[in-house]
XYZ file of C-alpha atoms in Angstrom:
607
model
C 19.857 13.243 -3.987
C 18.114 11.990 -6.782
C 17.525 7.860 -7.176
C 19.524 6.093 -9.653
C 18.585 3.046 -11.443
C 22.496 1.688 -11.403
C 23.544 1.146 -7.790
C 25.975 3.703 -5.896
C 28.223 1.156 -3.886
C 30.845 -1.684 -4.865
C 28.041 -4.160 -2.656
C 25.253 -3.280 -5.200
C 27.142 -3.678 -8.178
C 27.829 -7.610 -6.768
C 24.088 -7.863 -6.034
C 23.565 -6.631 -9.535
C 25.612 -9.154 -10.924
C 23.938 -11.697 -9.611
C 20.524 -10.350 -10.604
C 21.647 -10.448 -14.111
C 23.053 -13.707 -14.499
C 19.762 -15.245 -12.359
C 18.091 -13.290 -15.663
C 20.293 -14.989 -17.614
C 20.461 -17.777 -16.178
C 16.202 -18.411 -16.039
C 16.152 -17.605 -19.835
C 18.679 -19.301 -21.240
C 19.333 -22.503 -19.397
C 17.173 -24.336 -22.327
C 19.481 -23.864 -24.213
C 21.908 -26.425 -24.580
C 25.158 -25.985 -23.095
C 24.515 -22.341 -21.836
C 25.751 -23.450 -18.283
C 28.939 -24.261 -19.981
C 28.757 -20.821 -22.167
C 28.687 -19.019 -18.742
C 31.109 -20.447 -16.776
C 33.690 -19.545 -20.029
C 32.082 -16.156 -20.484
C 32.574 -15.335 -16.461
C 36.468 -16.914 -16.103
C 37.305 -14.734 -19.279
C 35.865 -11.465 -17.852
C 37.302 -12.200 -14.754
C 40.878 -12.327 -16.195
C 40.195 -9.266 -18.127
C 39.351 -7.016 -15.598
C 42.403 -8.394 -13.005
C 45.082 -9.346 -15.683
C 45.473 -6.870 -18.232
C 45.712 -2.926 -17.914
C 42.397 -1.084 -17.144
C 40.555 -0.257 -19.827
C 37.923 2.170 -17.893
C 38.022 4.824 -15.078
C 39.300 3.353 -11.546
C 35.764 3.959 -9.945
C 34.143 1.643 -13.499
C 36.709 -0.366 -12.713
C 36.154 -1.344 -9.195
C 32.380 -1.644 -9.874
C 32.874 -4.011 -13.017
C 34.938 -6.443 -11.371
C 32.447 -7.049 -8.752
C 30.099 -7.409 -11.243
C 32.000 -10.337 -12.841
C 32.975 -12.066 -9.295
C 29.314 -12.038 -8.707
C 28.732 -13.603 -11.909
C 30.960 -16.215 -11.062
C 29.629 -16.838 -7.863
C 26.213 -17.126 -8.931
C 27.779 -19.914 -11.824
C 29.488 -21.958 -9.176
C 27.458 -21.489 -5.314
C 23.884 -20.882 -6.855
C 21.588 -23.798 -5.948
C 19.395 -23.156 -9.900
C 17.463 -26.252 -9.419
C 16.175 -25.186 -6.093
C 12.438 -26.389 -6.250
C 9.939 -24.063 -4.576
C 7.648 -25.112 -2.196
C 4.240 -24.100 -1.169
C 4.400 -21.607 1.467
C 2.442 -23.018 4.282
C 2.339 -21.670 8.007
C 3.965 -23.987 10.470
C 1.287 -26.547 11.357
C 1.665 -25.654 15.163
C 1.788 -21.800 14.930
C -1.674 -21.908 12.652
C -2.869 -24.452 15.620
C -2.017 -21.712 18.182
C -3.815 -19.399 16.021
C -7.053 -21.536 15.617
C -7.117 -21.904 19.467
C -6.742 -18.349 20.153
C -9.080 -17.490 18.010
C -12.086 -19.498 19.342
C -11.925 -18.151 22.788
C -13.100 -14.725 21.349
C -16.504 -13.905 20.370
C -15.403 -13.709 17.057
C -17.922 -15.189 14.557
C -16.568 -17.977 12.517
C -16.567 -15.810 9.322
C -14.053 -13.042 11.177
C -11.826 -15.706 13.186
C -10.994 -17.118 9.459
C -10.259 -13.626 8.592
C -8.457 -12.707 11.192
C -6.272 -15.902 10.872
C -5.870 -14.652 7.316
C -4.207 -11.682 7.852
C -1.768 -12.886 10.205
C -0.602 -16.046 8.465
C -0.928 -14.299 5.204
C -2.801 -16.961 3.468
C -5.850 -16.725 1.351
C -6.325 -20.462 1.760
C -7.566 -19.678 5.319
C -10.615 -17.295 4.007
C -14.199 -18.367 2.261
C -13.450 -18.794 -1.137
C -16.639 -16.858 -2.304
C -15.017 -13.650 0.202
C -11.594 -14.847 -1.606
C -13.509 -14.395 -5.153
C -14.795 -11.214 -3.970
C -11.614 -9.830 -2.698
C -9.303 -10.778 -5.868
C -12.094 -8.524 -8.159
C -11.908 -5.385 -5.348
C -7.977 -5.760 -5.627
C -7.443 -6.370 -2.277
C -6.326 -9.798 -2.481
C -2.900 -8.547 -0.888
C -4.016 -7.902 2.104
C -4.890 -11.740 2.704
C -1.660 -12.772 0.717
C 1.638 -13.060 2.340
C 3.014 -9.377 1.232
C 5.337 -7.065 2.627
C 2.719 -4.744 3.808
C 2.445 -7.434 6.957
C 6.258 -7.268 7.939
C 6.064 -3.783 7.624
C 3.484 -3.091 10.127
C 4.697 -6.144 12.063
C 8.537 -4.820 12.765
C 6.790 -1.545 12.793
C 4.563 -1.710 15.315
C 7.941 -3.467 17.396
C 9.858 -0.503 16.947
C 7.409 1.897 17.686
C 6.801 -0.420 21.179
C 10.705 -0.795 21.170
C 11.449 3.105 20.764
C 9.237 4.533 23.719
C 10.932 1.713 26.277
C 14.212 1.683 25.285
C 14.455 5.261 24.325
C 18.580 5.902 25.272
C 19.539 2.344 23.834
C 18.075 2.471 20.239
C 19.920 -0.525 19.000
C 18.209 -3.096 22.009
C 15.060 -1.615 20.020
C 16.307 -2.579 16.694
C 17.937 -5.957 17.493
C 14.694 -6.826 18.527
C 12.505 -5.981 15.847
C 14.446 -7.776 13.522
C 14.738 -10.700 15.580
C 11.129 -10.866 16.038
C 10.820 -10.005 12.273
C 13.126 -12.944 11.823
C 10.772 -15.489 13.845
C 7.619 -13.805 11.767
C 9.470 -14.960 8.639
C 10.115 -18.227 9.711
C 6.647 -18.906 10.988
C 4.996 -18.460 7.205
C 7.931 -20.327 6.081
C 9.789 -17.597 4.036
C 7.172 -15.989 1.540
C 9.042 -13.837 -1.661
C 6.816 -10.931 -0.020
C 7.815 -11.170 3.685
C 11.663 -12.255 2.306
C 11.864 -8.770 0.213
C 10.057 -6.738 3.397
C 12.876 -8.396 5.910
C 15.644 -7.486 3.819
C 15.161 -3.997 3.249
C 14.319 -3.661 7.262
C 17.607 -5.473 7.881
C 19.554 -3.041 5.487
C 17.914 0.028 6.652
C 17.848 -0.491 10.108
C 21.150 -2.029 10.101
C 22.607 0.866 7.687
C 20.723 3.785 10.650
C 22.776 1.818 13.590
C 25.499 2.439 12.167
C 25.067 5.955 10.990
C 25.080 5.208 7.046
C 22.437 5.710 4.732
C 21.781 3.041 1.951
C 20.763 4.253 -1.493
C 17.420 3.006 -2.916
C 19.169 1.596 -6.016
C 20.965 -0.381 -3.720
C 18.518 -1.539 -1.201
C 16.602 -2.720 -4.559
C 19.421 -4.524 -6.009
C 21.003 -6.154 -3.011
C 17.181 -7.850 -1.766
C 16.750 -8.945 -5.096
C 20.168 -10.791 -5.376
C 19.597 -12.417 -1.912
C 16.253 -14.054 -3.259
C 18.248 -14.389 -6.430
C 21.073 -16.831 -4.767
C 19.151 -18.308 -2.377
C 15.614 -18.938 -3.368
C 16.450 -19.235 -7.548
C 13.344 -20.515 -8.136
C 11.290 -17.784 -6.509
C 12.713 -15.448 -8.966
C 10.614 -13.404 -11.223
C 7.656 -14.968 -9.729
C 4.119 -13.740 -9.976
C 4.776 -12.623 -5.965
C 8.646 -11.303 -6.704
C 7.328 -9.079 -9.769
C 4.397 -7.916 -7.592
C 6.146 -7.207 -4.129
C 9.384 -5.438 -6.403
C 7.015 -3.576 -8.531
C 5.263 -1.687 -6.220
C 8.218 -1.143 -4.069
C 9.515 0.481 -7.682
C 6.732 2.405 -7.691
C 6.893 3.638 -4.160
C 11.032 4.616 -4.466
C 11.553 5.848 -7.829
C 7.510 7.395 -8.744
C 6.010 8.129 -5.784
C 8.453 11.364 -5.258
C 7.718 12.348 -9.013
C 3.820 12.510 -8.071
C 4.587 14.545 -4.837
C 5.955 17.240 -6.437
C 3.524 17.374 -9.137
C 0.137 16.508 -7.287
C -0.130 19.276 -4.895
C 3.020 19.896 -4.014
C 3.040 21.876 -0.960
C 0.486 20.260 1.057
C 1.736 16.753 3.222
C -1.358 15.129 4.455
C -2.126 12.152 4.807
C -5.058 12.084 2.484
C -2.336 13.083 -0.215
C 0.507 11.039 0.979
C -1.822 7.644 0.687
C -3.464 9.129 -2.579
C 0.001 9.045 -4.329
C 1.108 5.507 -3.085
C -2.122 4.201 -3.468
C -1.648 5.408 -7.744
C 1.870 4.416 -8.040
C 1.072 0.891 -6.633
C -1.627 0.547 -8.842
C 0.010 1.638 -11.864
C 3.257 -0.571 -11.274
C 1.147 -3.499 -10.754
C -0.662 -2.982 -13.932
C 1.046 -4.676 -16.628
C 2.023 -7.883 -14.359
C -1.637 -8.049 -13.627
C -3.255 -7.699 -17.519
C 0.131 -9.835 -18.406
C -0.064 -13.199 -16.338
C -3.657 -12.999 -15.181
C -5.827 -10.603 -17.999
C -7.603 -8.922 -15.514
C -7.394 -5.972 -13.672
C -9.618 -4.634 -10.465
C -10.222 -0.828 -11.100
C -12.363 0.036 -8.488
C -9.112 -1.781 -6.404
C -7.636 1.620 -6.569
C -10.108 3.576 -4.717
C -10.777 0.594 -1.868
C -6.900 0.307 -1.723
C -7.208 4.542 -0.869
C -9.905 3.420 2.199
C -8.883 -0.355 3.523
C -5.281 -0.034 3.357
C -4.929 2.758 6.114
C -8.105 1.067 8.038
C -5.596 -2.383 7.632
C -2.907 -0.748 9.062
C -4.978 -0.012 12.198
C -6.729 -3.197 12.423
C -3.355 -5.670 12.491
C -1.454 -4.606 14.983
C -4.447 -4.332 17.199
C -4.611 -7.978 16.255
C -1.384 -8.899 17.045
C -1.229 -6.982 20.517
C -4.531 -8.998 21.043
C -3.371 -12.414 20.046
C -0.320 -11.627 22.348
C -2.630 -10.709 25.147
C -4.689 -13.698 24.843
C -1.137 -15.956 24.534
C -0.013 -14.978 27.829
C -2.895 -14.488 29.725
C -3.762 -16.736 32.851
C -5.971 -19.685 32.324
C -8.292 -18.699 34.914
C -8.709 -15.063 34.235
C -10.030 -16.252 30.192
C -13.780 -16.582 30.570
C -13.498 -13.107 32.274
C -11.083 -11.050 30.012
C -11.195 -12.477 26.940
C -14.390 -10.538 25.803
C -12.491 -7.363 26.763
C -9.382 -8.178 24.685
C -11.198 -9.273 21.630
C -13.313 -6.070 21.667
C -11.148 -3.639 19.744
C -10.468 -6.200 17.010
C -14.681 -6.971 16.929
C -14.770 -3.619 16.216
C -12.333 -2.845 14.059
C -13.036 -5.887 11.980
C -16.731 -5.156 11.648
C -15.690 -2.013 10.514
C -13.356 -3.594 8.097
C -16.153 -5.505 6.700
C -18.821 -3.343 6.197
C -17.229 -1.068 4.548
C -15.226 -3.543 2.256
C -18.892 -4.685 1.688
C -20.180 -1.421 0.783
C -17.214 -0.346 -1.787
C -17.228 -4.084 -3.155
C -21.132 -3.606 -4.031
C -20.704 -0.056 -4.990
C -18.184 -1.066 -8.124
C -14.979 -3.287 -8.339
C -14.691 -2.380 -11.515
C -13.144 -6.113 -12.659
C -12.405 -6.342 -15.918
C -10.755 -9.120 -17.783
C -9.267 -9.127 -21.729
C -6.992 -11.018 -23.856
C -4.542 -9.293 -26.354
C -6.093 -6.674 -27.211
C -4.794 -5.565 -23.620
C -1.421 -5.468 -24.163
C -1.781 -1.588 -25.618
C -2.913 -0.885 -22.437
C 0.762 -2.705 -20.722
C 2.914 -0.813 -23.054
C 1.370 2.416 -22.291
C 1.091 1.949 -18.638
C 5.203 0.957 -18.621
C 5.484 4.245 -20.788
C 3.998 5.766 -17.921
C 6.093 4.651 -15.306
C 9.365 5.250 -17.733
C 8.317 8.788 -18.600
C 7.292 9.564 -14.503
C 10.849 8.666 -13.960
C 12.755 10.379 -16.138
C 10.827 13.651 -16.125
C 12.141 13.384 -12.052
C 15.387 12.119 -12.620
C 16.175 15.421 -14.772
C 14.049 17.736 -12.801
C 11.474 18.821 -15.799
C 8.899 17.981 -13.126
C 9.515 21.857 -12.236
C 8.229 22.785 -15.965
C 4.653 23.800 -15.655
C 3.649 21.872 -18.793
C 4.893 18.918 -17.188
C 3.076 19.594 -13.716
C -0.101 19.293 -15.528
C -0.005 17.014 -18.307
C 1.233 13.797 -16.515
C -1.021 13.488 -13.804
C -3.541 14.391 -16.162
C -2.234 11.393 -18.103
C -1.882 9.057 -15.021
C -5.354 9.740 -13.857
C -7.523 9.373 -16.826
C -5.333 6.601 -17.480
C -7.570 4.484 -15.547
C -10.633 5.346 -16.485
C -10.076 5.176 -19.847
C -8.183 1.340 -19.201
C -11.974 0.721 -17.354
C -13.657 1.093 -20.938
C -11.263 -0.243 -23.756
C -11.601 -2.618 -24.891
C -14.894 -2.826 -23.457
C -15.627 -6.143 -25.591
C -13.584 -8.536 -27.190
C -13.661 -8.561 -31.059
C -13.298 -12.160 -31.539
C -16.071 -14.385 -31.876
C -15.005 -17.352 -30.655
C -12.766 -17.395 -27.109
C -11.182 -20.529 -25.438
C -10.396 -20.665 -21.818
C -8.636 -24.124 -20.652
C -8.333 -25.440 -17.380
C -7.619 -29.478 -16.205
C -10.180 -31.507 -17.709
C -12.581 -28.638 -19.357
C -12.346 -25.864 -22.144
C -15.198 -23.245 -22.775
C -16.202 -21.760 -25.913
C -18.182 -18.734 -26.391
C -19.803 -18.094 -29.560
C -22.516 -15.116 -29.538
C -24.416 -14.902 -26.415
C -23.636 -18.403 -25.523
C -20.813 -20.314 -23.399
C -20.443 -24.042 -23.769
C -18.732 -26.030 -21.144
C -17.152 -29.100 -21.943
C -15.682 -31.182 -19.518
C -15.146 -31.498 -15.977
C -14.479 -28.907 -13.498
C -12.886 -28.522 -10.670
C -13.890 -27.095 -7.215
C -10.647 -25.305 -6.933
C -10.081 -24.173 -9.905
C -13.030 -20.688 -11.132
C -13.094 -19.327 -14.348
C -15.253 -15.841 -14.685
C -17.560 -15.405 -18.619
C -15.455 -14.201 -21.327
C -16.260 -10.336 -22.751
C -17.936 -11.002 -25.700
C -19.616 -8.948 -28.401
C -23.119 -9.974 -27.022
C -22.917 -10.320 -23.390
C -23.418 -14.017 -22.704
C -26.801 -14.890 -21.829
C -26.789 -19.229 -21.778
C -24.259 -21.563 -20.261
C -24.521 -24.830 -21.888
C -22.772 -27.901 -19.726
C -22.547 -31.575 -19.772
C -20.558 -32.725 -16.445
C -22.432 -32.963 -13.596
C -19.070 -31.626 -11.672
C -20.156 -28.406 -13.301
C -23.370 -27.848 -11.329
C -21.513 -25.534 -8.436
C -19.780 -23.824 -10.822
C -22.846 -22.570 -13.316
C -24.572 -21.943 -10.236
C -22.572 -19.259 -8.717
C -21.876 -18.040 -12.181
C -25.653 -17.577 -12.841
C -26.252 -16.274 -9.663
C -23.497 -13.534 -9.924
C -24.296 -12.975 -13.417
C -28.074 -13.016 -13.296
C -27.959 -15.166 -16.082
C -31.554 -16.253 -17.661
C -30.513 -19.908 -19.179
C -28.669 -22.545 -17.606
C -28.711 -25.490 -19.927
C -27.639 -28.874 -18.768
C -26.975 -32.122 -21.631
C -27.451 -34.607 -19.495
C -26.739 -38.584 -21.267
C -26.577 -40.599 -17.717
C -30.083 -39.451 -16.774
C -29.183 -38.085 -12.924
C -30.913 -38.021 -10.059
C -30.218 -34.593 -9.822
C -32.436 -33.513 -12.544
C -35.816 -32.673 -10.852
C -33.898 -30.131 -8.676
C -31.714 -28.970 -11.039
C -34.947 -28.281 -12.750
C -36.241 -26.308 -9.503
C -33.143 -24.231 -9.842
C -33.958 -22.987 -12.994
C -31.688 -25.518 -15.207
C -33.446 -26.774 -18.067
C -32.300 -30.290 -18.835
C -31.641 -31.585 -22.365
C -31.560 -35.398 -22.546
C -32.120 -36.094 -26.719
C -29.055 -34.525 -28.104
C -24.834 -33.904 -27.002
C -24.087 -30.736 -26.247
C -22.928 -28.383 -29.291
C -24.603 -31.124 -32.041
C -27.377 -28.206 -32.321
C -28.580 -26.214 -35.742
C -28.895 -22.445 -35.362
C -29.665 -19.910 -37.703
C -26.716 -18.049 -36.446
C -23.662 -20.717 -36.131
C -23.451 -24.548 -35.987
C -21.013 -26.079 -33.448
C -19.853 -29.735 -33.738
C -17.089 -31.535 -31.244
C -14.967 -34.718 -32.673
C -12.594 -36.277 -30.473
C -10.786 -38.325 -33.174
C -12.590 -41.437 -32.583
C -12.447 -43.106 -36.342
C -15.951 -44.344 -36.121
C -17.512 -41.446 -35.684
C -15.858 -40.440 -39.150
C -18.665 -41.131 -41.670
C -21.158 -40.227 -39.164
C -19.444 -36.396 -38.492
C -18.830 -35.806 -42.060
C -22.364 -37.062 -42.662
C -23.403 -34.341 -40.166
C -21.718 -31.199 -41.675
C -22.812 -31.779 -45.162
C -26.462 -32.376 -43.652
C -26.536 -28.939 -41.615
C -24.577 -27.112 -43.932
C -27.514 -27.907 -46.284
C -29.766 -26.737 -43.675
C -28.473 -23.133 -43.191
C -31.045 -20.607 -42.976
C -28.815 -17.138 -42.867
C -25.845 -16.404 -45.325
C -24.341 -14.925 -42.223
C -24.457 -18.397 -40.920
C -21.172 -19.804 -39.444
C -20.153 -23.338 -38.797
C -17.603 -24.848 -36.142
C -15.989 -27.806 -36.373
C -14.029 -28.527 -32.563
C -11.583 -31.090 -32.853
C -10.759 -32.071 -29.333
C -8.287 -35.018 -29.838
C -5.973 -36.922 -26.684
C -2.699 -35.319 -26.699
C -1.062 -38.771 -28.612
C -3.258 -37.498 -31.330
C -2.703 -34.083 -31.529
C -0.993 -34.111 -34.907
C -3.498 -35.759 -36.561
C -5.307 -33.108 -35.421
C -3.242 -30.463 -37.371
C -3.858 -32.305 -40.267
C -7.656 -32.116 -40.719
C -7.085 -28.475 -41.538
C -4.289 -29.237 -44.165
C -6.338 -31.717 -45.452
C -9.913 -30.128 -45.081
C -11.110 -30.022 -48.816
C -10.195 -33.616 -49.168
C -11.814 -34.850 -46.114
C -14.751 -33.474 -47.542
C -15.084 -30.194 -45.108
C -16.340 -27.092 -47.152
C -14.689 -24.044 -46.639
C -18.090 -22.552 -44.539
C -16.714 -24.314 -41.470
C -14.124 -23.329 -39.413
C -11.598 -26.037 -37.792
C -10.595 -25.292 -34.542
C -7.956 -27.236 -32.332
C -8.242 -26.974 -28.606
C -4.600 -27.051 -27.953
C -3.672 -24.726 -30.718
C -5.516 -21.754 -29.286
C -4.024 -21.851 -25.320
C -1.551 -18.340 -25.103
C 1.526 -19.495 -23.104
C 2.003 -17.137 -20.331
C 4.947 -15.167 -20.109
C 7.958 -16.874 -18.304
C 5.511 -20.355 -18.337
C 8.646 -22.648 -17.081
C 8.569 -20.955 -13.250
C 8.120 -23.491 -10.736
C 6.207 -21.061 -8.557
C 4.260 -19.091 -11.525
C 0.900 -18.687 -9.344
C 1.000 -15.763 -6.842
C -1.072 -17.082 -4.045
């Protein structure tokens, strides 16, 4: 039987309903009065569909009115102002962890990994291994997902179904109870929430000798995070974790009958999940974050199979060492930790290998959104030719993994380079601009908060800074870019200088950073102070005078407080009469932040 988009029982129609008006709901509720709009718009339906004469089928019937009484529901028992929290890993269980770990001969490096995977937490790993995982796109693998459940229960049932092998359901009580226990452990992430309750359904659903649709098993784990976790709804993590499981139910039987059809290894069974993944995850990648990790797709193909090997030899170890005698430690603790030494180094090196060999990160702005409508064209158009069976048509065979393959590739090179010649990126404290070959950095920064170089016409070639917060952050970014200059506008005279100088940073001490004449641009900061007035105007006319090139180009950053920001607007209105030719360009730093799609989630970060 084919799968449907609209759920099959009177159950999934309720989940639906709730799904919708959680949609609804997470839109609209800036709007004034819409709670009020609902609860009217539910009680009339409601009275509808049981008072007056049917107006549809029995079957349309039956599945509307759950619809409704799940709308109203949702409008009276939904907690909507359910705050999320961050999902940490009980205190004592990450303590149990740490003290397991350190009586292997683990090196520090793998015990933080190892701790990793099982709590699911990319806090727990270096953050330069962190940076170096998000651009290989396996960032999941150290992120609370359901890929851990999965080989978690599993691995239990697997255990479960060779000892209890004539009671089945002792086998499945526990799995889920343990699964349960798992969940509660990493305190509830979206990931492991959606993995446990499509484990509960389906095992549930084989006990008792029914089979759940997909459409349903969809619908019904969505309306449980729905109702009782609102405000980890449509999160980065829900959008990811549902996505791929999309991908997986409704596209990955569309490739298998059109990517070499009759053969069912497992080379070709990972080769299709490992595409369908990819291409789900796609647009909520290039959508919240503007990057993508290419070269994710073909270590995904190689470290997700070697993952699924490596943890539940970790968690058979960590059990071992749990339970094992106090005085039998210093003799068989080597011995345990020796197939997850291996393992792990194996893990490593060749993570190391592909990450070196090409990640293929690449990061845009809007010019990327071609590249999210066609990829959701894709996964439309992979549907439907399935749903209707034209995958049988030869023409079809052929031209859509053609399509899905080169898609890729093709996403790798365009756009290549941004057009613009001027990009902003804004974080606490700092904003960047990148004119030509060259970034300035104003501001502070942040040790836990990276930004990676813009794609510019001219590949950037100088980082110009002026906080001495910076320092850590040009570093690695010259170091990782091979970047030639490192310019640091230094007013305060630090003691840092003469090795900043040994490093390679040349240090600037006569002028503020941007106040600089170039025969290419000019770049000027104000920050609204009304003294500096005469002296800024003063300065534009001066360098303006100065130019060298016609193709010269003058900025004029106006970075006011945020009480000022209006006046802010109004140098532009009022440009000619403040003086400002028309050769300079007035840019305001708060004008030109993009607010991310569904920007008022509590939780809108996915790690």
């Amino acid at each position: 039987m084919k799968t449907k988009l609209l759920p099959n029982s009177t159950f999934g129609w309720f989940g639906l309903g709730i799904c919708i008006t959680g949609v609804s709901f997470r839109f609209g509720r800036e709007i004034p009065g819409f709670y009020l709009y609902l609860f009217c718009f539910s009680i009339l339906s409601v009275s509808i569909l049981f008072i007056f004469p049917p107006f549809f089928p029995k079957k349309w019937e039956t599945n509307l009115q759950s619809f409704m009484i799940a709308t109203l529901v949702f409008v009276l028992f939904a907690n909507t102002n359910h705050v999320s929290e961050k999902r940490q890993t009980r205190t004592w269980f990450r303590s149990l962890l740490v003290d397991t770990c350190k009586h292997s001969h683990l090196s520090p490096l793998e015990q933080r990994i190892v701790i990793g995977l099982v709590t699911g937490s990319t806090s727990e790993i270096p953050r330069d291994f962190k940076e170096i995982a998000k651009e290989s796109g396996i960032l999941h693998l150290f992120a609370a997902s359901g890929l851990h459940l999965g080989i978690f229960i599993g691995s239990l049932q697997f255990l479960g179904n060779l000892i209890f092998s004539k009671q089945r359901w002792i086998s499945i009580l526990l799995s889920l109870g343990f699964g349960w226990y798992y969940l509660y452990l990493l305190n509830f992430p979206v990931s492991f929430v959606r993995a446990y309750s499509f484990a509960f359904f389906t095992l549930v659903s084989s006990l008792l000798y029914r089979k759940i649709a997909v459409s349903d098993l969809l619908i019904i784990s969505s309306a449980a995070i729905t109702f009782f976790l609102f405000s980890d709804f449509l999160s980065i993590g829900f959008l990811l974790s549902f996505g791929a499981v999309f991908g997986i139910f409704y596209l990955k039987p569309s490739l298998d009958q059109m990517i070499f059809p009759h053969s069912k290894s497992l080379l070709k069974e990972n080769l299709t999940l490992t595409l369908v993944c990819s291409l789900c995850s796609f647009p909520i990648l290039v959508t919240y974050f503007h990057s993508f990790s290419y070269g994710g797709i073909w270590i995904n193909y190689l470290l997700v199979p070697l993952a699924g090997i490596l943890l539940p030899c970790i968690y058979i170890t960590l059990f071992l060492q749990t339970i094992l005698p106090v005085r039998l430690e210093v003799v068989l603790s080597d011995w345990i930790w020796t197939p997850v030494a291996y393992l792990l180094s194996l893990f490593l090196r060749i993570f190391q290998f592909l990450s070196e060999s090409g990640r293929g990160y690449r990061i845009w702005e809007k010019e990327s959104y071609l590249l999210v409508w066609f990829s959701l064209f894709l996964i439309l158009i992979l549907w439907f030719i399935y749903r209707w069976d034209f995958h049988k048509i030869k023409f079809f065979r052929w031209i859509l993994p053609s399509l899905l393959v080169s898609f890729f590739p093709l996403g790798y090179f365009f756009p290549k380079k941004e057009s613009l010649p001027v990009i902003f990126q804004k974080g606490k404290g700092y904003f960047t601009i990148a004119i030509e070959d060259r970034l300035f950095l104003y501001g502070t920064c942040s040790p836990y908060k990276r930004f990676e170089l813009p794609n510019t016409n001219k590949e950037i070639q100088t980082i110009l800074f002026e906080s001495e917060s910076c320092l850590q952050t040009v570093l690695r970014l010259k170091k990782k870019q091979n970047l030639p200059n490192i310019v640091w506008f230094d007013q305060n005279n630090s003691p840092f200088q003469k090795s900043m100088f040994m490093d390679g940073i040349q240090i600037q001490t006569s002028e503020r950073l941007g106040q600089e004449i170039k025969k290419e641009f000019s770049l000027f900061r104000f920050d609204g102070n009304p003294k500096g007035i005469p002296s800024l105007l003063r300065s534009l006319k001066e360098t303006e005078q100065k130019k060298i090139r016609e193709t010269w180009k003058g900025f004029l950053i106006l970075d006011f407080p945020l009480w000022k920001k209006k006046e802010a607007k109004e140098w532009i209105a009022y440009q000619k009469l403040l003086g400002i030719s028309n050769a300079w360009k007035i840019l305001i730093v708060e004008d030109q932040f993009e607010i991310p799609l569904l920007h008022d989630l509590t939780n809108p970060n996915l790690l």
